[in-house]
Coordinates of C-alpha atoms in Angstrom, one line a residue:
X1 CA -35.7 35.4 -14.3
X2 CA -34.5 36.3 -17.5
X3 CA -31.2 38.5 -17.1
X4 CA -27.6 38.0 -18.7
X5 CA -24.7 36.5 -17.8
X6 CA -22.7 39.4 -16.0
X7 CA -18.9 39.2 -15.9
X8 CA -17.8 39.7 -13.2
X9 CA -14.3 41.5 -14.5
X10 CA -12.8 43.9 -12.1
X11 CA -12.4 47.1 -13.3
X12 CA -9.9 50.2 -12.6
X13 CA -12.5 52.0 -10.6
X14 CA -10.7 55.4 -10.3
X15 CA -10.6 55.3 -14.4
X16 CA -14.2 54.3 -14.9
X17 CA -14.5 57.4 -12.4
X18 CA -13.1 59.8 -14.7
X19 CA -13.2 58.4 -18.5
X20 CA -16.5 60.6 -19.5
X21 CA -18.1 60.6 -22.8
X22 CA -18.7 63.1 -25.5
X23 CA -18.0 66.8 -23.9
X24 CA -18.5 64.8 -20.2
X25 CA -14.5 65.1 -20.3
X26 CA -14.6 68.4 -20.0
X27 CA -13.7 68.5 -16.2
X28 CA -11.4 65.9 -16.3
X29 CA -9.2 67.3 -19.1
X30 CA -9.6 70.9 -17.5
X31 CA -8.0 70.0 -14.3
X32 CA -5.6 67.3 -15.9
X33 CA -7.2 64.6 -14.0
X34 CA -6.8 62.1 -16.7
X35 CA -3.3 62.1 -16.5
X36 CA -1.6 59.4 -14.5
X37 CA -4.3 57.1 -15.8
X38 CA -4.3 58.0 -19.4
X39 CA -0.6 58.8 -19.9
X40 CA 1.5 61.3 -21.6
X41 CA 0.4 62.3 -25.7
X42 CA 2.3 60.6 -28.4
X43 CA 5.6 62.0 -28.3
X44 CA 7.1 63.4 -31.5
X45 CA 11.0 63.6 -31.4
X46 CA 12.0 66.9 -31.7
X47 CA 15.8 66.2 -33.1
X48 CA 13.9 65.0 -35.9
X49 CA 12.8 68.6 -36.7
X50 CA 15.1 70.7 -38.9
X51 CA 15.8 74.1 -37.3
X52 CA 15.2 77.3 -39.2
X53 CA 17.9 78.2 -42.2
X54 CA 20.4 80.2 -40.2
X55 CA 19.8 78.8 -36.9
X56 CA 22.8 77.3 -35.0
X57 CA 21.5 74.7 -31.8
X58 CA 23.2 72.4 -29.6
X59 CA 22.9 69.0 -29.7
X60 CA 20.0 67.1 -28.1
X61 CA 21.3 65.5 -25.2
X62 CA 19.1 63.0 -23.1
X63 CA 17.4 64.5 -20.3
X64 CA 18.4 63.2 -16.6
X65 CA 15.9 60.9 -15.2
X66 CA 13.2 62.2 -13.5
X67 CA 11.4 60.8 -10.5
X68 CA 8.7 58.2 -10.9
X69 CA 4.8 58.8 -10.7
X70 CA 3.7 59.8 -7.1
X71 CA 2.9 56.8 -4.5
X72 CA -0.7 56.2 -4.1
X73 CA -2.6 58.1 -1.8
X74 CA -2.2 56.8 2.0
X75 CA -5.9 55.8 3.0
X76 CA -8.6 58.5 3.6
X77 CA -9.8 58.9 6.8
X78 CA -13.7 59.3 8.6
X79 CA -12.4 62.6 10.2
X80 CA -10.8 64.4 7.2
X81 CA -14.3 63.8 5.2
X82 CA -16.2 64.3 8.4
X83 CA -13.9 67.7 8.6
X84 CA -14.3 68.8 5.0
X85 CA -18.6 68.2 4.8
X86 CA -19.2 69.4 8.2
X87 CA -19.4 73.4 7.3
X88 CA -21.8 73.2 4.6
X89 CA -24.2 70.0 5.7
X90 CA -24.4 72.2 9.3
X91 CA -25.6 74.6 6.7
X92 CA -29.7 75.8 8.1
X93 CA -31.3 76.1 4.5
X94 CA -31.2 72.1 4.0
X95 CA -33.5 72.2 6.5
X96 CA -33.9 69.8 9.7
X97 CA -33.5 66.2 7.8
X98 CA -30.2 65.8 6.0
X99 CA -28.5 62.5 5.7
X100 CA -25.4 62.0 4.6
X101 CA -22.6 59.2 3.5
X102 CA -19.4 58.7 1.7
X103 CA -17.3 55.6 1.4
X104 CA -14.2 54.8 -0.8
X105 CA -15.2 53.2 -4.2
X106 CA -13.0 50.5 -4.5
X107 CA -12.7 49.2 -0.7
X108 CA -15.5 48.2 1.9
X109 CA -17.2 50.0 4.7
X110 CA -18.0 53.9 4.8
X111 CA -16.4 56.2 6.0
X112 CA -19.1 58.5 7.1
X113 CA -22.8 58.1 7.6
X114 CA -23.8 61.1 9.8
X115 CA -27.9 62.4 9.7
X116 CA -29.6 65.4 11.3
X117 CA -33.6 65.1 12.3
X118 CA -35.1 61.8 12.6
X119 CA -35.1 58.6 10.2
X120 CA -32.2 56.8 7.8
X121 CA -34.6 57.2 5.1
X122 CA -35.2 60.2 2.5
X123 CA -37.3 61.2 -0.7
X124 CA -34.8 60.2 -3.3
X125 CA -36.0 62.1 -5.9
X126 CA -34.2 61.7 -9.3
X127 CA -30.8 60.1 -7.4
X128 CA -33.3 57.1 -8.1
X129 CA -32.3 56.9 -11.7
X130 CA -29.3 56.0 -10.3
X131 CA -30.9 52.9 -8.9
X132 CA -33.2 52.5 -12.3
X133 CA -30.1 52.7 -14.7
X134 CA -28.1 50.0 -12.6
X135 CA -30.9 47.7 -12.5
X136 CA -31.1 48.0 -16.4
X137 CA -27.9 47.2 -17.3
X138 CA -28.2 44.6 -14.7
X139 CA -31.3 42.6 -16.5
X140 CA -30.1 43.2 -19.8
X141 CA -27.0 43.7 -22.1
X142 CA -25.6 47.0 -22.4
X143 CA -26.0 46.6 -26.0
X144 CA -29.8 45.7 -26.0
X145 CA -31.8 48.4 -28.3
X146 CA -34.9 48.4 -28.6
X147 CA -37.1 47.9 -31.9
X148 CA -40.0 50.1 -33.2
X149 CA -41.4 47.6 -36.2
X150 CA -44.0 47.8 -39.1
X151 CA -45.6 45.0 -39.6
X152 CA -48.7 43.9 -42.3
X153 CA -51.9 43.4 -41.3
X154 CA -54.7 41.5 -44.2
X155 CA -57.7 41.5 -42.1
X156 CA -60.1 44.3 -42.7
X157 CA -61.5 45.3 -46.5
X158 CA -58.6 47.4 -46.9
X159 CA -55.0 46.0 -46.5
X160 CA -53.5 47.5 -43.5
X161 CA -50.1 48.0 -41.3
X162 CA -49.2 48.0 -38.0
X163 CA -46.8 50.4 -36.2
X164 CA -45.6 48.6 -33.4
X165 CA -44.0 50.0 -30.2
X166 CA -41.1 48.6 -29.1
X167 CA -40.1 51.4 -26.3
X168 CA -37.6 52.8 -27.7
X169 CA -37.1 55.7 -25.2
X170 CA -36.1 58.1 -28.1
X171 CA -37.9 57.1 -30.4
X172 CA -38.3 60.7 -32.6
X173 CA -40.8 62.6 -34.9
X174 CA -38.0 63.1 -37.8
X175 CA -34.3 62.6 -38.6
X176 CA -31.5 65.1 -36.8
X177 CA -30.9 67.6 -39.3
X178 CA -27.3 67.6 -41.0
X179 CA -26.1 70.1 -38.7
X180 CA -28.0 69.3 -35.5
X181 CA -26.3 67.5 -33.3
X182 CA -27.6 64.0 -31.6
X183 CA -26.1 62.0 -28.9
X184 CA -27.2 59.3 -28.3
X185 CA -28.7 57.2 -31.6
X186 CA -31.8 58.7 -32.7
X187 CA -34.2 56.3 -34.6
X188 CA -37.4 58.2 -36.3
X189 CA -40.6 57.2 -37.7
X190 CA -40.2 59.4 -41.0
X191 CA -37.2 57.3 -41.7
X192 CA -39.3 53.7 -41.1
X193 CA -42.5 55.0 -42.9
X194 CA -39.6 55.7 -46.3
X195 CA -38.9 52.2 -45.8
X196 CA -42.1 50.9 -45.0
X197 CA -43.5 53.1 -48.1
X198 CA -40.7 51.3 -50.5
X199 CA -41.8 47.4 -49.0
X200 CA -45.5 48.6 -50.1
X201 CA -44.5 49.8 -53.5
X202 CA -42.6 46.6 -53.9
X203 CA -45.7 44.6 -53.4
X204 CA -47.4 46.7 -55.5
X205 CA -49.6 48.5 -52.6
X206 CA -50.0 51.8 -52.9
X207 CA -52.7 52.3 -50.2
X208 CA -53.0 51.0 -46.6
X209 CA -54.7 51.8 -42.9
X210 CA -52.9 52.2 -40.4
X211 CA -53.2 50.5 -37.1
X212 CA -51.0 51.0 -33.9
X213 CA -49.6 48.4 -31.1
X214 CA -48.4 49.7 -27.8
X215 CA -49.2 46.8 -26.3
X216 CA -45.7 45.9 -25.2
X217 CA -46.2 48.2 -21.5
X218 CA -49.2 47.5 -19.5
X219 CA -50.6 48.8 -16.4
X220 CA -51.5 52.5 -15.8
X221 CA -49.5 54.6 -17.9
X222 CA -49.1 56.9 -14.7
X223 CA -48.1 55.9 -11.6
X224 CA -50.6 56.2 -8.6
X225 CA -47.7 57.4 -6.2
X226 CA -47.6 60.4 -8.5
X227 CA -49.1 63.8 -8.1
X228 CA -52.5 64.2 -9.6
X229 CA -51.3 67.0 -11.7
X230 CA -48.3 65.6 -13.5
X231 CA -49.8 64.1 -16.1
X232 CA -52.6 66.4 -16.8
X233 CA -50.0 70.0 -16.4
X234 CA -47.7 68.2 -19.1
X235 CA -45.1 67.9 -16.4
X236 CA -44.6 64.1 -17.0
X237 CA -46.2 62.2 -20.3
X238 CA -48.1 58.9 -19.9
X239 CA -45.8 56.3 -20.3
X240 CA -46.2 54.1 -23.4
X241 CA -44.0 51.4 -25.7
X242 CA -45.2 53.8 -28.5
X243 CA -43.9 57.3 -28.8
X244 CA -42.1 59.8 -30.2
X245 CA -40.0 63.0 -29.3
X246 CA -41.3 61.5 -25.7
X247 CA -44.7 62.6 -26.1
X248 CA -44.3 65.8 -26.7
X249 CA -45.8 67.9 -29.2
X250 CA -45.1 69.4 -32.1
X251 CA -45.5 72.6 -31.2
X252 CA -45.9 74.1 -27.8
X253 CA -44.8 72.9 -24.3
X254 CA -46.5 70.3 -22.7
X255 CA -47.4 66.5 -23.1
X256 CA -49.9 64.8 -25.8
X257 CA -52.8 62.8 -23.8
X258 CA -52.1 60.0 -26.3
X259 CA -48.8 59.6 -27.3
X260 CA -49.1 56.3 -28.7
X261 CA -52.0 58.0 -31.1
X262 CA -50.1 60.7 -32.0
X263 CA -46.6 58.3 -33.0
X264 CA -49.3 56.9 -35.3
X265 CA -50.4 60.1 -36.9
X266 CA -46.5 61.3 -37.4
X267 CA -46.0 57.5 -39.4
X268 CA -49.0 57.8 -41.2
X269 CA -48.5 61.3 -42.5
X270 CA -44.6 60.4 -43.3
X271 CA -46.0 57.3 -45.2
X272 CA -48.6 59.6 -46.8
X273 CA -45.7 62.1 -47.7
X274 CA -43.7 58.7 -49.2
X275 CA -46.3 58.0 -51.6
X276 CA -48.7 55.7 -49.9
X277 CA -52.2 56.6 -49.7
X278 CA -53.4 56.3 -45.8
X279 CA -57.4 55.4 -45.7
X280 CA -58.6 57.1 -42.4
X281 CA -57.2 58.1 -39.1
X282 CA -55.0 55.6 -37.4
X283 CA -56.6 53.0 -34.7
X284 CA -55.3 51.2 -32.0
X285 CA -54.7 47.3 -33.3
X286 CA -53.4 44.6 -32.2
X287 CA -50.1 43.2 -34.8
X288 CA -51.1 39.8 -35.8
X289 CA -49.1 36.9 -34.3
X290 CA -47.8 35.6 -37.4
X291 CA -47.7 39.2 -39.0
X292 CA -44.9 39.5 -42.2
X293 CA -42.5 42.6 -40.9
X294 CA -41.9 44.9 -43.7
X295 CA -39.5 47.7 -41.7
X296 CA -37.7 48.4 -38.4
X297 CA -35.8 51.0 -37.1
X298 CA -33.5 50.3 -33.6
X299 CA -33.1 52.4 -31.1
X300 CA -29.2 53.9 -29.2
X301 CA -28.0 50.5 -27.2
X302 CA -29.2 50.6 -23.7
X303 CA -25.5 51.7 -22.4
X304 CA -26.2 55.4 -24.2
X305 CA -29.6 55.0 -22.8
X306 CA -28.4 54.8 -19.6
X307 CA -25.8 57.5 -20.0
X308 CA -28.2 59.7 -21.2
X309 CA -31.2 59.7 -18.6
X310 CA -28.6 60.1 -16.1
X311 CA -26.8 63.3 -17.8
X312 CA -30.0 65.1 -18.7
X313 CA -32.2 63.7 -15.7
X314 CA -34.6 62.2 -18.3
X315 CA -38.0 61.4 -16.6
X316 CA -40.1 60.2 -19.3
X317 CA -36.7 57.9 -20.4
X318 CA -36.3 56.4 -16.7
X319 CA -40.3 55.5 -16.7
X320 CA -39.4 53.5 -20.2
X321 CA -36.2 51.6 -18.5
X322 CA -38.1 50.3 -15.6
X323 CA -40.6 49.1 -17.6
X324 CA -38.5 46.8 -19.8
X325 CA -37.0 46.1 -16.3
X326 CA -40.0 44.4 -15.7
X327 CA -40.2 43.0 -18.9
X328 CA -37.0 41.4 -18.3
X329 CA -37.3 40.2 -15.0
X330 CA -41.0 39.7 -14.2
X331 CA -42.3 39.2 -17.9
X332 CA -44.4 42.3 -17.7
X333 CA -44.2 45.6 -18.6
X334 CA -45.8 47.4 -15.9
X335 CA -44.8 50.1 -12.5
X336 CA -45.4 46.9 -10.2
X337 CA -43.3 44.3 -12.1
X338 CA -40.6 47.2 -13.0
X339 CA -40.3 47.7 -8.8
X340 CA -40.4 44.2 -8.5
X341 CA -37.5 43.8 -11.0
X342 CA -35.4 46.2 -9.4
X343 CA -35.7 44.3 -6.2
X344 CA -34.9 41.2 -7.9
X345 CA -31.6 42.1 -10.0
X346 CA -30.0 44.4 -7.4
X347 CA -30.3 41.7 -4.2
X348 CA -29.0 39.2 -6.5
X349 CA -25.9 41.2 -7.4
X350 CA -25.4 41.8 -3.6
X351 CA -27.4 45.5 -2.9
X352 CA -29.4 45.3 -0.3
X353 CA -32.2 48.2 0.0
X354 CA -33.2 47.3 3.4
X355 CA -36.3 49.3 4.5
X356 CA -36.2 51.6 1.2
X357 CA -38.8 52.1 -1.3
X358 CA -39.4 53.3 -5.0
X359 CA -42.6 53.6 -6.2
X360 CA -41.1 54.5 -9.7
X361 CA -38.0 54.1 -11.9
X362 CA -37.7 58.5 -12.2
X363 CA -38.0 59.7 -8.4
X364 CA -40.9 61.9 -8.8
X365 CA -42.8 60.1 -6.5
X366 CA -42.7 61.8 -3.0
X367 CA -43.7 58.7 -1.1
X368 CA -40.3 56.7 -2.1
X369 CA -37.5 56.3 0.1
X370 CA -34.0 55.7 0.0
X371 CA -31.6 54.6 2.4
X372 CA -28.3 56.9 1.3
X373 CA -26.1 53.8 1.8
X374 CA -27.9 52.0 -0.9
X375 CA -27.1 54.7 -2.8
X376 CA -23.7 53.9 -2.1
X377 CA -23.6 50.2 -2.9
X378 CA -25.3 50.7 -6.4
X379 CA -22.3 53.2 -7.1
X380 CA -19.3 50.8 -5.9
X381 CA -20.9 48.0 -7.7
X382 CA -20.9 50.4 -11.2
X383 CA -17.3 50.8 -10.3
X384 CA -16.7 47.3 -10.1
X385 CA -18.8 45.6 -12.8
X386 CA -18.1 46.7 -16.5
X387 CA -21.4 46.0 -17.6
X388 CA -22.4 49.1 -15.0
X389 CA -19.8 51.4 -16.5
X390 CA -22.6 53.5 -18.0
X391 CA -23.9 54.4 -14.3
X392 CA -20.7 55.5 -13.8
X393 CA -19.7 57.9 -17.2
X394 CA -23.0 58.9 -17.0
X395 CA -23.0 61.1 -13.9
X396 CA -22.8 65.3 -15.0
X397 CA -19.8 66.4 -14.3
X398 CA -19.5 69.4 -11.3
X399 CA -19.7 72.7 -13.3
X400 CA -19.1 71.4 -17.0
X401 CA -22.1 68.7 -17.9
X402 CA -25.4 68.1 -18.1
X403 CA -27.6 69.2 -15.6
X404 CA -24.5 70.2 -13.4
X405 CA -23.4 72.2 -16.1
X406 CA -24.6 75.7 -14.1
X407 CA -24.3 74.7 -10.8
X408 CA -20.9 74.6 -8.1
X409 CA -20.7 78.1 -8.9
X410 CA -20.6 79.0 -5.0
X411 CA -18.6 75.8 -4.2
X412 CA -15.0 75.1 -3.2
X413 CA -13.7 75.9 -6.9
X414 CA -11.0 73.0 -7.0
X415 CA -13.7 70.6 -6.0
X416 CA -15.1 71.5 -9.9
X417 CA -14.6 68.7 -12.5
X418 CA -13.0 66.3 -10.0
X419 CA -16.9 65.9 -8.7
X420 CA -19.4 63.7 -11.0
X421 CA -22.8 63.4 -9.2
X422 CA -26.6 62.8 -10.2
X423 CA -28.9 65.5 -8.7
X424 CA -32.4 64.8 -7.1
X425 CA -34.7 68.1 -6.9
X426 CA -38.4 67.8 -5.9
X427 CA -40.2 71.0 -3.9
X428 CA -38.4 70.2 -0.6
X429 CA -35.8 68.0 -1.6
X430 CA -32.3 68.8 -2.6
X431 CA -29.9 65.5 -3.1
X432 CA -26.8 64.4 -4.6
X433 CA -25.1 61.2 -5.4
X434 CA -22.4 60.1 -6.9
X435 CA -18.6 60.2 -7.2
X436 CA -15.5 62.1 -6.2
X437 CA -11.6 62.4 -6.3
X438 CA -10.0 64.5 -4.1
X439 CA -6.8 66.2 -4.2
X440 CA -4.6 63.6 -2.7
X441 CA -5.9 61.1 -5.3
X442 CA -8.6 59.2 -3.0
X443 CA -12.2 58.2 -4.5
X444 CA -15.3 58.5 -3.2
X445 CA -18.8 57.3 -3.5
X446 CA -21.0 59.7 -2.1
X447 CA -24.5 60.4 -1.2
X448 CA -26.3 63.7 0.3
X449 CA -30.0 64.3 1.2
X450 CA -32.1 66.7 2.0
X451 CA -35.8 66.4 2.1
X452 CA -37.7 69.2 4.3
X453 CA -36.2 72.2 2.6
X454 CA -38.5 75.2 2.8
X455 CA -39.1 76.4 -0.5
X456 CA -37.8 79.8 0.0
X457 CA -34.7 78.4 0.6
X458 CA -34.7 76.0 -2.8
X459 CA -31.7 77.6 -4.5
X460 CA -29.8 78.5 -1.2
X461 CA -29.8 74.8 0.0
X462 CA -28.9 74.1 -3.6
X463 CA -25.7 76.0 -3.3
X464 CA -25.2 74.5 0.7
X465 CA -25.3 70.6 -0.9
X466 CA -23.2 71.7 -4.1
X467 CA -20.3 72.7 -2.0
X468 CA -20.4 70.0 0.4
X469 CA -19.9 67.7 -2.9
X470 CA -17.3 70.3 -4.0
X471 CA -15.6 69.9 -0.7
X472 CA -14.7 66.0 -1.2
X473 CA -13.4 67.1 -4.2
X474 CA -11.2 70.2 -3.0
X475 CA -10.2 68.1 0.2
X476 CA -6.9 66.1 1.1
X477 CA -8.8 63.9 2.9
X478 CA -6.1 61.4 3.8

């Protein structure tokens, strides 16, 4: 099983809550939640400013002493969470299955597991990138990226290349522009056909074919527990090692049938636009073992990966991670070894999924289940593994990030920014995981499910499950 050497270093759980990325810190800084962790500015002495010409002050004296931080928080308690979720989970437009549970994230036990209708188990939806991003991190470094090579190929009349897919998640048509903003790493074939064009030139080759590997994945490039009409509706692209702006296309909405095909035909016509004469279309071709590598381009490491497909909900990237998953724990690249994978790395770190199942690594299968507590052991192990941080930073924050940016506009308002949580929506299914501090300073792993929603009452039961998450956050649950 090949998978890194974790170390197992404790972290401050209620930091790693809160320390958020980029703009993620909006929330925190809003309501002054980093404060007793991150500690006061740099101070600048102000009787080393020279008052005004004119201006007579007294003297600076020291201040008195002031009292100490507050104590920590006494310990929450079942009923005060049971208290503060009960009004909105009793709510009738989540329908008659909801399930439900909290627990502290750096203690054991939980503090609440509560369901209404029949079973433990509910459709996941995209709370299971949760689940896919923790298993990642789990079976390889954070720092892993992932290379998209060009490679030369001498069989053939004509001297030839191969582009070879190294799924890259990212992987994009062109460079960000100077002014467009990109978070995470962006590699782009335009950039590796320039330097593939200049390895040519210094060979003295001027004219190539173009050949394509995407070999790396196997397997159907769509998963069988999916609806028939993802792929074909351009709701989901096939997933490949080889692809750029995620198989999307140029122009339009939509997926490309091929995206490994049409990766090829963006290098070939940068090449072409380098300099290099390209002799016919681009075929499929398999890099020769002992192939001479001319370029490379790398993608973000795996940690802004992460951090990404959980902030933006990024199907297409999630399909990727559970794939090299597989590759890293089964030696395939395939749905079945990914699931297998996932298995396999989160037992052995000491999750147990008990009777769930995913059929993918994005949740838009509706025949997976999820046990909500599982939910909850992947998000205290995040909290105490640094290698998991990135499950952790992440998570939108309520009403400030990502796809939680417009949403908690209905729920308890001081429950906004101190809530960080991953959302799950299919047709049906409303769901929420992740973490939150309350007033009195406790924090929470959470889970909430819903998953027989009518669809009249999608954005109503929306609104019901943000304000139950708000509600940890607004509470004094101690």
């Amino acid at each position: 099983m090949a998978r890194r050497d974790a170390r197992h270093s404790r972290v401050l759980v209620v930091l790693v809550l809160l320390v958020a990325v980029a703009a993620g810190t909006a929330g925190a800084w809003r309501y002054g939640a980093l404060d007793p962790w991150l500690g006061p500015a740099t101070p600048t002495d102000p009787a080393r400013v020279a008052p005004p010409e004119g201006l007579d002050l007294p003297a600076v004296v020291d201040p008195p002493e002031v009292a100490g931080p507050p104590s920590a928080p006494g310990p929450a308690t079942a009923r005060a969470v049971r208290r503060a979720l009960a009004p909105y989970l009793s709510d009738e437009d989540l329908g008659p299955h909801v399930l439900a549970a909290v627990a502290p994230l750096d203690g054991a036990g939980v503090l609440l597991r509560s369901g209404r209708g029949r079973g433990e188990l509910a459709i996941p939806a995209s709370t299971t990138k949760v689940v896919t991003g923790a298993a990642a991190l789990l079976a390889m470094d954070p720092g892993t990226r992932f290379e998209t090579s060009v490679v030369t190929d001498g069989r053939g009349a004509v001297s030839g290349v191969v582009l070879v897919g190294g799924g890259d998640p990212f992987l994009a048509r062109r460079p960000a522009a100077p002014d467009e903003p990109t978070w995470p790493e962006r590699a782009d074939v335009a950039t590796l056909a320039r330097e593939t064009a200049a390895a040519l030139v210094a060979e003295g080759r001027r004219r190539v074919r173009v050949g394509y590997d995407a070999s790396l994945f196997t397997g159907p490039a769509e998963s069988p527990r999916w609806r028939a009409d993802y792929v074909p509706d351009g709701i989901v692209s096939p997933v490949s090692a080889l692809w750029v702006d995620e198989g999307r296309p140029t122009e339009g909405s939509g997926r490309v049938a091929d995206p490994a095909r049409a990766a090829a035909g963006a290098f070939a016509a940068a090449l072409r636009r380098s300099g290099i004469e390209v002799a016919g279309a681009p075929q499929p071709r398999e890099a020769p073992a002992d192939a001479e590598q001319l370029a490379v381009v790398r993608s973000a490491p795996l940690g802004q990966v992460v951090e990404q497909v959980l902030a933006v909900s990024d199907n297409e990237a999630a399909e990727v991670l559970l794939r090299h998953v597989g590759l890293a724990v089964e030696g395939e690249g395939s749905f079945a070894a990914g699931r297998r994978g996932v298995e396999r790395v989160l037992a052995g770190a000491g999750v147990d999924l008990g009777r769930s199942v995913l059929w993918d690594g994005s949740g838009l299968s509706r025949e997976s289940r999820l046990d909500p507590v599982a939910l909850l052991d992947v998000l205290r192990l995040a909290g105490s593994e640094e290698e998991l941080r990135p499950v952790l930073t992440g998570l939108p924050v309520a009403a400030f990030t990502g796809s939680l940016a417009d949403r908690f506009q209905t729920a308890p308002p001081a429950g906004r920014g101190r809530v960080r949580a991953k959302t799950g929506t299919l047709t049906g299914v409303t769901s929420l995981a992740g973490t939150a501090t309350d007033l009195a300073g406790h924090t929470f792993v959470f889970a909430l499910m819903a998953d027989r929603v009518r669809e009249e009452d999608t954005l109503e039961a929306r609104d019901a499950m943000d304000a139950a998450a708000g509600a940890l956050g607004a509470c004094r649950c101690g």
